[in-house]
Coordinates of C-alpha atoms and ligand atoms in Angstrom, one line a residue:
X57 CA 60.9 -15.9 -13.1
X58 CA 57.9 -16.9 -14.8
X59 CA 54.5 -16.9 -12.5
X60 CA 53.0 -20.2 -11.9
X61 CA 49.3 -19.7 -12.7
X62 CA 46.9 -20.3 -9.8
X63 CA 45.1 -23.4 -10.1
X64 CA 41.4 -22.1 -10.0
X65 CA 39.2 -24.2 -7.8
X66 CA 36.4 -25.9 -9.5
X67 CA 33.7 -28.1 -7.9
X68 CA 31.7 -31.7 -10.0
X69 CA 28.5 -31.6 -10.3
X70 CA 28.1 -35.6 -10.4
X71 CA 27.2 -35.7 -7.1
X72 CA 24.3 -33.5 -7.2
X73 CA 23.3 -36.6 -10.4
X74 CA 24.0 -33.6 -12.6
X75 CA 26.5 -35.1 -15.2
X76 CA 29.2 -34.0 -17.7
X77 CA 28.1 -30.3 -17.0
X78 CA 30.5 -27.8 -18.2
X79 CA 31.1 -26.4 -14.4
X80 CA 31.9 -22.5 -14.7
X81 CA 32.6 -22.1 -10.3
X82 CA 32.9 -18.8 -8.8
X83 CA 33.2 -16.7 -11.9
X84 CA 33.7 -12.9 -11.1
X85 CA 30.6 -10.6 -11.6
X86 CA 32.3 -9.2 -14.6
X87 CA 32.8 -12.8 -16.3
X88 CA 28.8 -13.3 -15.6
X89 CA 28.1 -10.1 -16.7
X90 CA 30.4 -10.6 -19.7
X91 CA 28.9 -14.3 -20.5
X92 CA 25.3 -13.2 -20.0
X93 CA 25.6 -10.2 -22.7
X94 CA 27.5 -13.0 -25.4
X95 CA 24.6 -15.4 -24.6
X96 CA 22.3 -12.6 -25.8
X97 CA 20.6 -13.2 -22.3
X98 CA 21.4 -9.4 -21.3
X99 CA 22.2 -6.2 -22.7
X100 CA 24.4 -3.2 -20.7
X101 CA 22.5 -0.4 -19.6
X102 CA 24.0 3.4 -19.8
X103 CA 24.8 3.3 -16.2
X104 CA 27.2 0.0 -16.5
X105 CA 24.3 -2.2 -15.0
X106 CA 23.4 -5.6 -16.5
X107 CA 19.5 -5.5 -17.7
X108 CA 17.9 -8.7 -18.6
X109 CA 14.3 -10.1 -18.9
X110 CA 13.1 -12.6 -16.2
X111 CA 10.8 -14.0 -18.8
X112 CA 7.1 -15.4 -18.3
X113 CA 7.4 -14.5 -14.1
X114 CA 8.4 -11.4 -13.1
X115 CA 7.5 -11.9 -9.3
X116 CA 6.9 -14.6 -7.3
X117 CA 4.8 -17.1 -7.3
X118 CA 3.5 -18.4 -4.1
X119 CA 0.8 -20.6 -5.2
X120 CA 3.9 -23.2 -6.7
X121 CA 6.1 -22.7 -3.3
X122 CA 6.0 -26.3 -1.6
X123 CA 7.5 -27.5 1.3
X124 CA 8.6 -31.3 1.3
X125 CA 6.5 -33.2 4.4
X126 CA 8.9 -35.6 6.2
X127 CA 10.2 -36.0 9.3
X128 CA 11.8 -32.5 10.3
X129 CA 8.7 -30.8 8.8
X130 CA 5.4 -32.7 9.5
X131 CA 4.7 -31.5 13.2
X132 CA 6.3 -28.5 13.0
X133 CA 5.1 -26.6 9.6
X134 CA 2.0 -24.7 9.7
X135 CA 0.3 -26.5 6.7
X136 CA -2.2 -24.9 4.7
X137 CA -2.6 -23.2 1.5
X138 CA 0.7 -20.7 2.2
X139 CA 2.7 -23.9 3.1
X140 CA 1.6 -26.4 0.6
X141 CA 2.7 -29.9 1.5
X142 CA 4.8 -31.7 -1.4
X143 CA 5.4 -35.5 -1.5
X144 CA 9.5 -36.9 -0.5
X145 CA 9.2 -39.7 -3.4
X146 CA 7.7 -37.1 -5.6
X147 CA 10.3 -34.5 -4.9
X148 CA 13.3 -37.2 -5.5
X149 CA 11.5 -38.1 -8.8
X150 CA 11.2 -34.2 -10.0
X151 CA 14.8 -33.8 -8.6
X152 CA 16.0 -36.6 -11.2
X153 CA 14.3 -34.6 -13.9
X154 CA 15.4 -31.3 -13.2
X155 CA 19.3 -32.7 -13.0
X156 CA 19.0 -34.5 -16.1
X157 CA 17.8 -31.6 -17.8
X158 CA 20.7 -29.9 -16.2
X159 CA 23.4 -32.5 -17.3
X160 CA 25.5 -31.8 -20.2
X161 CA 25.0 -28.1 -20.3
X162 CA 26.6 -24.9 -19.2
X163 CA 26.3 -24.7 -15.2
X164 CA 26.9 -21.7 -13.1
X165 CA 28.0 -22.4 -10.1
X166 CA 28.5 -19.8 -7.0
X167 CA 29.4 -20.7 -3.6
X168 CA 28.4 -18.3 -0.8
X169 CA 26.7 -17.5 2.5
X170 CA 23.7 -16.3 4.2
X171 CA 23.6 -14.5 8.0
X172 CA 26.2 -12.0 8.7
X173 CA 26.8 -12.9 11.9
X174 CA 29.2 -15.6 12.1
X175 CA 27.9 -17.9 14.7
X176 CA 24.7 -18.0 12.2
X177 CA 26.2 -18.5 9.2
X178 CA 24.7 -20.9 6.7
X179 CA 26.9 -21.6 3.5
X180 CA 24.7 -22.3 0.4
X181 CA 25.8 -23.8 -2.7
X182 CA 23.9 -22.2 -6.1
X183 CA 23.7 -23.9 -9.2
X184 CA 22.3 -22.4 -12.1
X185 CA 21.3 -22.7 -15.7
X186 CA 21.8 -19.2 -16.6
X187 CA 24.7 -16.6 -15.6
X188 CA 22.7 -14.0 -14.9
X189 CA 20.9 -15.8 -12.0
X190 CA 24.5 -16.6 -10.7
X191 CA 25.2 -13.1 -10.6
X192 CA 22.2 -12.4 -8.6
X193 CA 23.1 -15.4 -6.4
X194 CA 26.9 -13.1 -6.0
X195 CA 24.7 -9.5 -5.6
X196 CA 22.3 -11.5 -3.2
X197 CA 24.2 -13.6 -0.5
X198 CA 26.9 -13.3 1.5
X199 CA 30.4 -13.3 -0.5
X200 CA 33.1 -15.7 1.2
X201 CA 36.7 -14.8 1.1
X202 CA 39.2 -16.8 -0.6
X203 CA 40.2 -18.8 2.5
X204 CA 36.8 -19.9 3.3
X205 CA 36.2 -20.7 -0.3
X206 CA 39.0 -23.4 -0.3
X207 CA 37.7 -25.6 2.4
X208 CA 33.9 -24.6 1.5
X209 CA 31.3 -26.8 2.5
X210 CA 27.7 -26.5 1.7
X211 CA 24.7 -26.8 3.6
X212 CA 22.0 -25.9 1.4
X213 CA 21.7 -26.1 -1.9
X214 CA 19.8 -24.3 -4.7
X215 CA 19.1 -25.7 -7.7
X216 CA 17.5 -23.4 -9.9
X217 CA 16.7 -24.7 -13.5
X218 CA 14.5 -21.9 -14.9
X219 CA 14.0 -23.4 -18.7
X220 CA 13.0 -26.5 -17.3
X221 CA 9.1 -26.9 -17.0
X222 CA 7.4 -29.8 -15.1
X223 CA 4.5 -32.1 -15.9
X224 CA 2.0 -31.5 -13.6
X225 CA 0.3 -34.7 -14.1
X226 CA 3.6 -36.8 -13.5
X227 CA 5.4 -34.5 -11.2
X228 CA 2.7 -33.4 -8.6
X229 CA 3.5 -29.7 -9.4
X230 CA 0.2 -27.8 -9.7
X231 CA 1.6 -26.0 -13.1
X232 CA 5.3 -25.9 -14.9
X233 CA 7.0 -23.8 -12.5
X234 CA 7.7 -24.6 -9.1
X235 CA 10.1 -23.4 -5.9
X236 CA 10.0 -26.4 -3.4
X237 CA 12.0 -26.2 0.1
X238 CA 13.5 -30.2 1.2
X239 CA 14.4 -29.6 5.0
X240 CA 16.2 -33.2 4.9
X241 CA 18.1 -33.0 2.0
X242 CA 18.7 -29.1 2.5
X243 CA 17.6 -28.3 -1.4
X244 CA 15.7 -25.4 -2.7
X245 CA 14.5 -27.0 -5.9
X246 CA 13.4 -24.0 -8.9
X247 CA 12.3 -24.8 -12.0
X248 CA 10.1 -23.5 -14.6
X249 CA 10.6 -19.6 -13.5
X250 CA 13.4 -17.3 -14.1
X251 CA 12.3 -14.7 -11.5
X252 CA 15.4 -14.5 -9.5
X253 CA 13.6 -13.3 -6.2
X254 CA 12.6 -16.9 -5.9
X255 CA 16.5 -17.9 -5.0
X256 CA 16.5 -15.4 -2.3
X257 CA 13.3 -16.2 -1.2
X258 CA 13.8 -19.8 -0.8
X259 CA 16.6 -19.5 1.4
X260 CA 14.9 -16.7 3.4
X261 CA 11.8 -19.3 3.8
X262 CA 14.4 -22.2 5.1
X263 CA 15.8 -19.6 7.6
X264 CA 12.3 -18.8 8.4
X265 CA 12.0 -22.6 10.1
X266 CA 15.8 -23.4 10.9
X267 CA 16.6 -20.0 13.2
X268 CA 13.5 -20.0 15.9
X269 CA 13.2 -24.2 15.7
X270 CA 17.2 -24.3 16.3
X271 CA 18.6 -21.2 17.2
X272 CA 16.5 -19.4 19.2
X273 CA 15.9 -16.5 16.8
X274 CA 13.7 -14.3 15.5
X275 CA 13.8 -14.0 11.6
X276 CA 12.0 -11.2 10.3
X277 CA 10.6 -9.5 7.0
X278 CA 12.5 -6.1 7.5
X279 CA 14.9 -3.7 6.8
X280 CA 17.4 -2.5 9.4
X281 CA 19.8 0.6 9.9
X282 CA 21.5 2.1 12.5
X283 CA 22.3 5.6 13.4
X284 CA 25.7 7.4 14.6
X285 CA 24.9 6.7 18.3
X286 CA 24.4 2.8 17.2
X287 CA 20.8 2.9 17.9
X288 CA 19.2 0.2 15.3
X289 CA 15.9 0.6 13.5
X290 CA 13.7 -1.8 11.8
X291 CA 11.2 -1.3 9.5
X292 CA 8.9 -4.3 8.5
X293 CA 6.2 -4.4 5.9
X294 CA 5.0 -6.1 3.2
X295 CA 6.0 -5.7 -0.4
X296 CA 6.2 -2.1 -1.8
X297 CA 5.5 -0.5 1.7
X298 CA 9.1 1.1 1.3
X299 CA 11.5 -1.4 3.6
X300 CA 14.0 -0.8 1.1
X301 CA 13.5 2.8 0.3
X302 CA 13.3 3.9 3.7
X303 CA 16.4 1.9 5.2
X304 CA 18.4 3.3 2.4
X305 CA 19.1 6.6 4.3
X306 CA 22.5 8.7 3.5
X307 CA 22.4 9.7 7.8
X308 CA 22.5 6.0 9.0
X309 CA 24.1 3.1 7.9
X310 CA 22.2 0.3 6.4
X311 CA 22.5 -3.1 7.7
X312 CA 20.2 -4.6 5.0
X313 CA 17.1 -4.3 3.1
X314 CA 14.5 -7.2 3.3
X315 CA 15.8 -10.4 5.8
X316 CA 16.9 -10.0 9.4
X317 CA 17.4 -12.0 12.5
X318 CA 17.0 -10.9 16.0
X319 CA 19.1 -13.2 18.2
X320 CA 19.0 -13.9 21.9
X321 CA 22.1 -12.0 22.4
X322 CA 20.8 -9.0 21.6
X323 CA 21.7 -8.3 17.9
X324 CA 20.3 -8.4 14.6
X325 CA 22.0 -9.4 11.8
X326 CA 21.1 -9.4 8.3
X327 CA 20.6 -12.6 6.2
X328 CA 21.9 -11.5 3.0
X329 CA 25.1 -9.2 1.4
X330 CA 23.0 -7.6 -1.0
X331 CA 19.9 -5.1 -1.6
X332 CA 16.8 -5.9 -4.2
X333 CA 15.1 -2.4 -5.0
X334 CA 11.8 -2.1 -6.9
X335 CA 12.6 0.8 -9.5
X336 CA 9.3 1.5 -10.8
X337 CA 9.0 5.6 -11.4
X338 CA 12.9 5.5 -9.7
X339 CA 14.5 9.0 -9.6
X340 CA 17.7 10.3 -8.8
X341 CA 16.0 13.4 -6.8
X342 CA 14.0 11.1 -4.3
X343 CA 16.0 8.0 -4.0
X344 CA 19.6 9.2 -5.1
X345 CA 21.5 6.2 -3.0
X346 CA 19.5 3.4 -4.7
X347 CA 20.0 5.2 -8.4
X348 CA 23.3 5.6 -7.7
X349 CA 23.6 2.0 -6.8
X350 CA 22.8 1.5 -10.6
X351 CA 26.4 0.9 -12.1
X352 CA 28.5 -2.1 -13.2
X353 CA 27.7 -5.2 -11.2
X354 CA 24.1 -4.6 -10.8
X355 CA 21.2 -6.4 -12.6
X356 CA 17.8 -4.7 -13.7
X357 CA 15.0 -7.0 -14.5
X358 CA 12.5 -6.1 -16.6
X359 CA 13.1 -2.5 -17.2
X360 CA 12.7 -0.8 -20.8
X361 CA 15.7 0.9 -22.4
X362 CA 15.7 3.1 -25.1
X363 CA 18.5 2.4 -27.8
X364 CA 21.0 4.0 -26.1
X365 CA 20.4 2.0 -23.0
X366 CA 19.0 4.7 -20.7
X367 CA 16.4 2.8 -18.6
X368 CA 12.4 4.7 -18.4
X369 CA 11.7 3.9 -14.7
X370 CA 8.0 5.2 -15.3
X371 CA 7.6 2.0 -18.2
X372 CA 5.8 -0.4 -16.9
X373 CA 4.9 -2.1 -20.2
X374 CA 6.5 -5.4 -19.1
X375 CA 5.5 -5.6 -15.2
X376 CA 5.0 -3.2 -12.3
X377 CA 7.7 -5.2 -10.6
X378 CA 10.8 -4.0 -12.2
X379 CA 13.6 -4.6 -9.9
X380 CA 17.5 -4.3 -9.5
X381 CA 19.9 -6.1 -7.7
X382 CA 23.2 -4.9 -5.8
X383 CA 25.9 -6.1 -3.6
X384 CA 25.3 -3.9 -0.5
X385 CA 28.7 -2.2 -0.8
X386 CA 27.4 -0.2 -4.0
X387 CA 25.4 1.7 -0.9
X388 CA 27.8 4.2 0.4
X389 CA 26.9 4.0 3.9
X390 CA 26.5 0.7 5.2
X391 CA 27.4 -1.2 8.8
X392 CA 29.9 -3.8 8.2
X393 CA 29.5 -6.2 9.0
X394 CA 26.0 -6.0 8.6
X395 CA 24.8 -6.7 12.3
X396 CA 23.2 -3.8 14.9
X397 CA 22.4 -3.8 18.5
X398 CA 18.9 -4.8 20.0
X399 CA 16.2 -2.4 18.1
X400 CA 15.3 1.0 19.9
X401 CA 12.5 1.8 17.2
X402 CA 10.6 -1.1 15.2
X403 CA 8.3 0.5 12.2
X404 CA 5.7 -1.1 10.6
X405 CA 5.1 -0.1 7.2
X406 CA 1.6 0.0 5.2
X407 CA 0.7 1.4 2.0
X408 CA -2.7 2.0 3.3
X409 CA -4.7 2.7 -0.4
X410 CA -7.9 3.6 1.6
X411 CA -6.0 6.5 2.9
X412 CA -7.1 6.2 6.4
X413 CA -4.2 5.4 8.7
X414 CA -2.7 8.1 9.8
X415 CA 1.0 8.6 8.4
X416 CA 2.4 7.9 11.8
X417 CA 1.3 6.5 15.2
X418 CA 2.8 5.1 18.3
X419 CA 1.6 1.8 19.2
X420 CA 1.1 0.5 22.6
X421 CA 2.7 -3.3 23.2
X422 CA -1.0 -4.5 22.5
X423 CA -1.4 -3.0 19.5
X424 CA 2.0 -3.8 18.2
X425 CA 1.3 -7.4 18.5
X426 CA -1.8 -7.1 17.3
X427 CA -0.5 -5.5 13.9
X428 CA 2.2 -7.8 13.6
X429 CA -0.2 -10.5 13.8
X430 CA -2.5 -8.7 10.8
X431 CA 0.2 -7.6 8.4
X432 CA -2.0 -4.9 7.1
X433 CA -1.4 -3.4 3.9
X434 CA -3.5 -2.4 0.5
X435 CA -3.5 -3.5 -2.9
X436 CA -4.5 -1.3 -5.7
X437 CA -6.9 -3.0 -7.8
X438 CA -6.7 -2.9 -11.8
X439 CA -8.0 -0.1 -13.3
X440 CA -10.5 -1.9 -15.5
X441 CA -13.7 -0.4 -16.4
X442 CA -12.4 2.8 -14.3
X443 CA -13.5 1.0 -11.1
X444 CA -10.7 1.6 -8.6
X445 CA -11.2 0.4 -5.0
X446 CA -8.4 -0.9 -2.9
X447 CA -8.4 -4.2 -1.6
X448 CA -7.2 -5.2 1.9
X449 CA -4.4 -7.3 2.5
X450 CA -3.2 -9.1 5.2
X451 CA -0.4 -10.9 5.7
X452 CA 0.6 -12.2 9.0
X453 CA 4.2 -11.3 10.8
X454 CA 4.2 -9.0 7.1
X455 CA 5.9 -11.8 5.3
X456 CA 3.3 -14.8 5.5
X457 CA 4.4 -16.3 2.4
X458 CA 7.8 -16.8 3.8
X459 CA 6.5 -18.2 7.4
X460 CA 6.6 -22.3 7.7
X461 CA 5.4 -22.0 11.5
X462 CA 2.5 -20.7 12.7
X463 CA 2.6 -17.0 12.9
X464 CA 1.5 -16.8 16.7
X465 CA 5.1 -18.4 17.3
X466 CA 6.7 -15.3 15.5
X467 CA 4.3 -13.1 17.2
X468 CA 5.2 -14.5 20.8
X469 CA 9.0 -14.5 20.2
X470 CA 8.6 -10.7 18.5
X471 CA 6.4 -9.5 21.4
X472 CA 8.9 -10.9 24.4
X473 CA 12.1 -9.2 22.3
X474 CA 10.2 -6.3 22.1
X475 CA 8.9 -6.2 26.0
X476 CA 12.3 -7.1 27.3
X477 CA 14.2 -4.9 25.1
X478 CA 11.8 -1.7 25.6
X479 CA 11.6 -0.8 21.9
X480 CA 9.2 1.7 20.6
X481 CA 6.9 0.6 18.0
X482 CA 5.5 3.0 15.2
X483 CA 2.7 2.4 12.7
X484 CA 3.9 4.7 9.5
X485 CA 1.4 4.6 6.8
X486 CA 3.6 5.3 3.3
X487 CA 0.2 4.9 1.4
X488 CA -2.7 7.5 0.4
X489 CA -3.4 10.6 2.3
X490 CA -5.9 13.2 1.4
X491 CA -8.4 10.2 0.5
X492 CA -8.7 6.7 -1.2
X493 CA -6.4 5.8 -4.3
X494 CA -8.1 7.0 -7.1
X495 CA -9.0 10.4 -5.3
X496 CA -6.1 11.1 -2.9
X497 CA -2.2 10.9 -3.5
X498 CA 0.6 8.9 -2.0
X499 CA 2.2 10.3 0.5
X500 CA 4.9 12.1 -0.1
X501 CA 8.0 10.7 0.2
X502 CA 10.0 13.7 1.7
X503 CA 7.2 13.7 4.6
X504 CA 7.5 10.0 5.3
X505 CA 11.7 10.4 5.7
X506 CA 10.6 13.3 7.8
X507 CA 8.7 11.5 10.2
X508 CA 11.0 8.6 10.7
X509 CA 13.8 11.1 11.2
X510 CA 11.7 12.8 13.9
X511 CA 11.2 9.3 15.8
X512 CA 14.8 8.4 15.1
X513 CA 15.9 11.9 16.7
X514 CA 14.0 11.5 19.9
X515 CA 11.4 14.5 18.5
X516 CA 8.6 12.5 18.6
X517 CA 8.5 11.1 21.8
X518 CA 4.8 11.7 22.9
X519 CA 5.5 12.1 26.4
X520 CA 2.9 14.8 27.4
X521 CA -0.7 14.0 26.5
X522 CA -0.9 17.4 24.6
X523 CA 1.6 16.1 22.1
X524 CA -0.7 13.4 20.6
X525 CA -4.1 12.7 20.3
X526 CA -5.6 9.1 20.6
X527 CA -7.3 8.4 16.8
X528 CA -10.9 7.2 17.5
X529 CA -11.0 4.6 15.2
X530 CA -7.8 2.8 15.2
X531 CA -7.1 3.7 18.7
X532 CA -3.4 4.4 18.3
X533 CA -1.0 7.7 19.5
X534 CA -0.8 10.0 16.7
X535 CA 1.2 12.7 17.0
X536 CA -0.2 16.7 16.7
X537 CA 3.2 18.2 15.2
X538 CA 6.1 17.0 13.8
X539 CA 9.1 18.8 12.2
X540 CA 9.6 18.8 8.7
X541 CA 5.7 18.0 8.1
X542 CA 2.6 20.3 7.6
X543 CA 0.7 19.6 10.6
X544 CA -2.3 19.2 8.2
X545 CA -0.5 16.0 7.1
X546 CA -1.0 14.1 10.3
X547 CA -4.4 14.2 10.9
X548 CA -5.9 11.5 7.9
X549 CA -9.4 13.1 8.5
X550 CA -8.2 16.3 8.1
X551 CA -6.7 15.6 4.7
X552 CA -10.3 14.4 3.6
X553 CA -12.2 17.5 3.7
X554 CA -14.9 15.0 4.7
X555 CA -15.6 13.4 7.5
X556 CA -18.3 11.1 6.5
X557 CA -16.7 9.8 3.7
X558 CA -13.4 9.7 6.2
X559 CA -15.4 7.5 8.4
X560 CA -17.1 5.1 6.3
X561 CA -13.8 4.3 4.7
X562 CA -12.0 3.9 8.1
X563 CA -15.2 1.5 9.3
X564 CA -14.7 -0.3 5.8
X565 CA -11.2 -0.9 6.9
X566 CA -11.5 -1.9 10.2
X567 CA -14.2 -4.6 9.6
X568 CA -11.7 -5.8 7.1
X569 CA -9.2 -6.1 10.1
X570 CA -12.0 -7.7 12.6
X571 CA -12.8 -10.7 9.6
X572 CA -9.2 -11.3 9.0
X573 CA -7.9 -11.5 12.5
X574 CA -11.1 -14.0 13.6
X575 CA -8.3 -17.2 12.6
X576 CA -6.2 -15.6 15.1
X577 CA -8.3 -15.2 17.8
X578 CA -8.1 -18.6 19.6
X579 CA -4.2 -18.0 19.5
X580 CA -4.1 -14.6 21.2
X581 CA -4.5 -13.5 24.7
X582 CA -7.5 -11.1 25.8
X583 CA -4.7 -8.1 25.7
X584 CA -3.5 -8.8 22.0
X585 CA -7.1 -8.7 20.7
X586 CA -7.4 -5.4 22.4
X587 CA -4.7 -3.9 20.3
X588 CA -7.4 -3.9 17.6
X589 CA -9.5 -0.9 15.9
X590 CA -11.5 0.4 18.4
X591 CA -14.6 0.9 16.3
X592 CA -16.3 -1.3 13.9
X593 CA -19.5 -0.6 11.1
X594 CA -22.0 -3.0 12.2
Ligands
ATP740 P1 9.9 -5.6 -1.1 O1 9.5 -6.2 0.0 O2 9.1 -6.4 -2.4 O3 11.4 -5.4 -1.4 P2 9.5 -2.9 -0.2 O4 9.0 -3.0 1.6 O5 11.3 -2.8 -0.3 O6 9.2 -4.1 -1.1 P3 10.7 -0.7 -1.6 O7 11.2 -1.2 -2.6 O8 10.7 0.4 -0.7 O9 9.3 -1.6 -0.9 O10 9.2 0.3 -2.2 C1 8.5 1.2 -1.9 C2 7.9 2.0 -3.4 O11 7.2 3.3 -3.2 C3 9.4 2.4 -4.0 O12 9.2 2.9 -5.3 C4 9.1 4.2 -3.3 O13 9.7 5.1 -4.1 C5 7.5 4.4 -3.6 N1 7.3 5.0 -2.3 C6 6.3 6.4 -3.1 N2 5.9 7.0 -1.9 C7 6.5 6.8 -1.0 C8 6.4 7.0 0.6 N3 6.0 8.2 1.6 N4 7.5 6.0 1.7 C9 7.8 5.1 1.0 N5 7.9 4.8 -0.2 C10 7.3 5.6 -1.1
MN741 MN1 12.7 -4.4 -0.8

């Protein structure tokens, strides 16, 4: 008997104002991979992964991220240069332009969801101009089972038109690219940029508003994994500090590498279904799990390939922010579903290019709140004219660009949860040792891993006075020894061999901490303020 071909479900985009589109609905990763190559928008690397260039933008554009000011948002959002207001009528007009632009085109549509915990699930429909952006959505969001697709009701919609260019004079944007969130219409409208990270961070920003306001859940810019005994660890940190690298640990099951919610039911869940790793200088020796995740289905962004399709991970001629996205099951040891219990340990990762923060230290609850609100890391300035000076960078809650509410809202929730759950909080400097950027070098990954393992195995208890020493500037508890790490590495001052230079630089950084914290002082208790560095230069 002949098998009846199963009628493939499709969707119409007419209701979205996208007319006469040729809709490619829910294509498989293979089909999207193939289509991208056929259109000349990508090539296959020797690993089997798809390699694309994202175009003009190879990173997010925070100055072009807007939120529509409406009844839902006007009194709640922390408006300013992070959350830039956008007029509702201007949004409608721009939306019409974008949907006109997408009309009569071949359009890639994907139904998926965010939040691995059933109780928090948010259905998303992603509408893409390009097939590889749609593959990104497949990789990064959670993938519904066939049954759920049949009766899928989207809650939020992402409309993604990289080829569309806004006209700032008419459209109310800053320049030709934009990412705008509309909470009334539940739309993330992205145009003029092909950088895929805008798609995932758009939904992240929406959840960072919805979860605390409506669901009493703390959204976090952190990675998470769980040990064999079910002990969850989470890692906060700004871009490049090691969230993805350090959460991908062969001995612990990965929950997620970037965005999580901490519920009032003592659990932590991943928002996403995939990882988005930096690949600059990636090597199989240092990061085998991520290296091996780069295979068919993965998308490499803005890397340089040789004629045989081999990637040169050291080549940053397009950008330093070369990336790969892959569905989480490309990593062997993962937690299914992506949910863990209350964390036992929280790590704040910082890439301190001044090289003065200890590579690992334990924080008191006040220090934890202070450092969370500060959200410190350092940026390494360009090497022009041979001047290399690190620049301190503070981003509240280790993710200010994605946080629509006032940082104190997230900080209060975190403080309360940390105390209720009795978590240990650690500050980890994955940045420089032996001196600042230009003189010292980046902390060896194997040492950072050893320090984190020591914490997770309970080998860095710091219960006895003899086990640690209180850092004279930062006031944090610095362990005197750690299995697998040379003792000298644990004291940043000792690695400098120049006490005067060390303290001068440390004071420079503490002054930056203090200046940054001024704007939060009015919102913070004396206890939190006491969590800051102990000494400043005058
Ligand atoms: P994003 O938020 O942009 O995804 P991230 O916090 O996930 O950033 P990673 O992708 O983990 O950051 O990037 C950390 C980078 O630093 C990697 O390229 C890693 O190889 C490198 N690295 C070098 N030394 C260390 C170290 N000691 N600890 C962690 N990462 C290190
Ligand atoms: Mn990451």
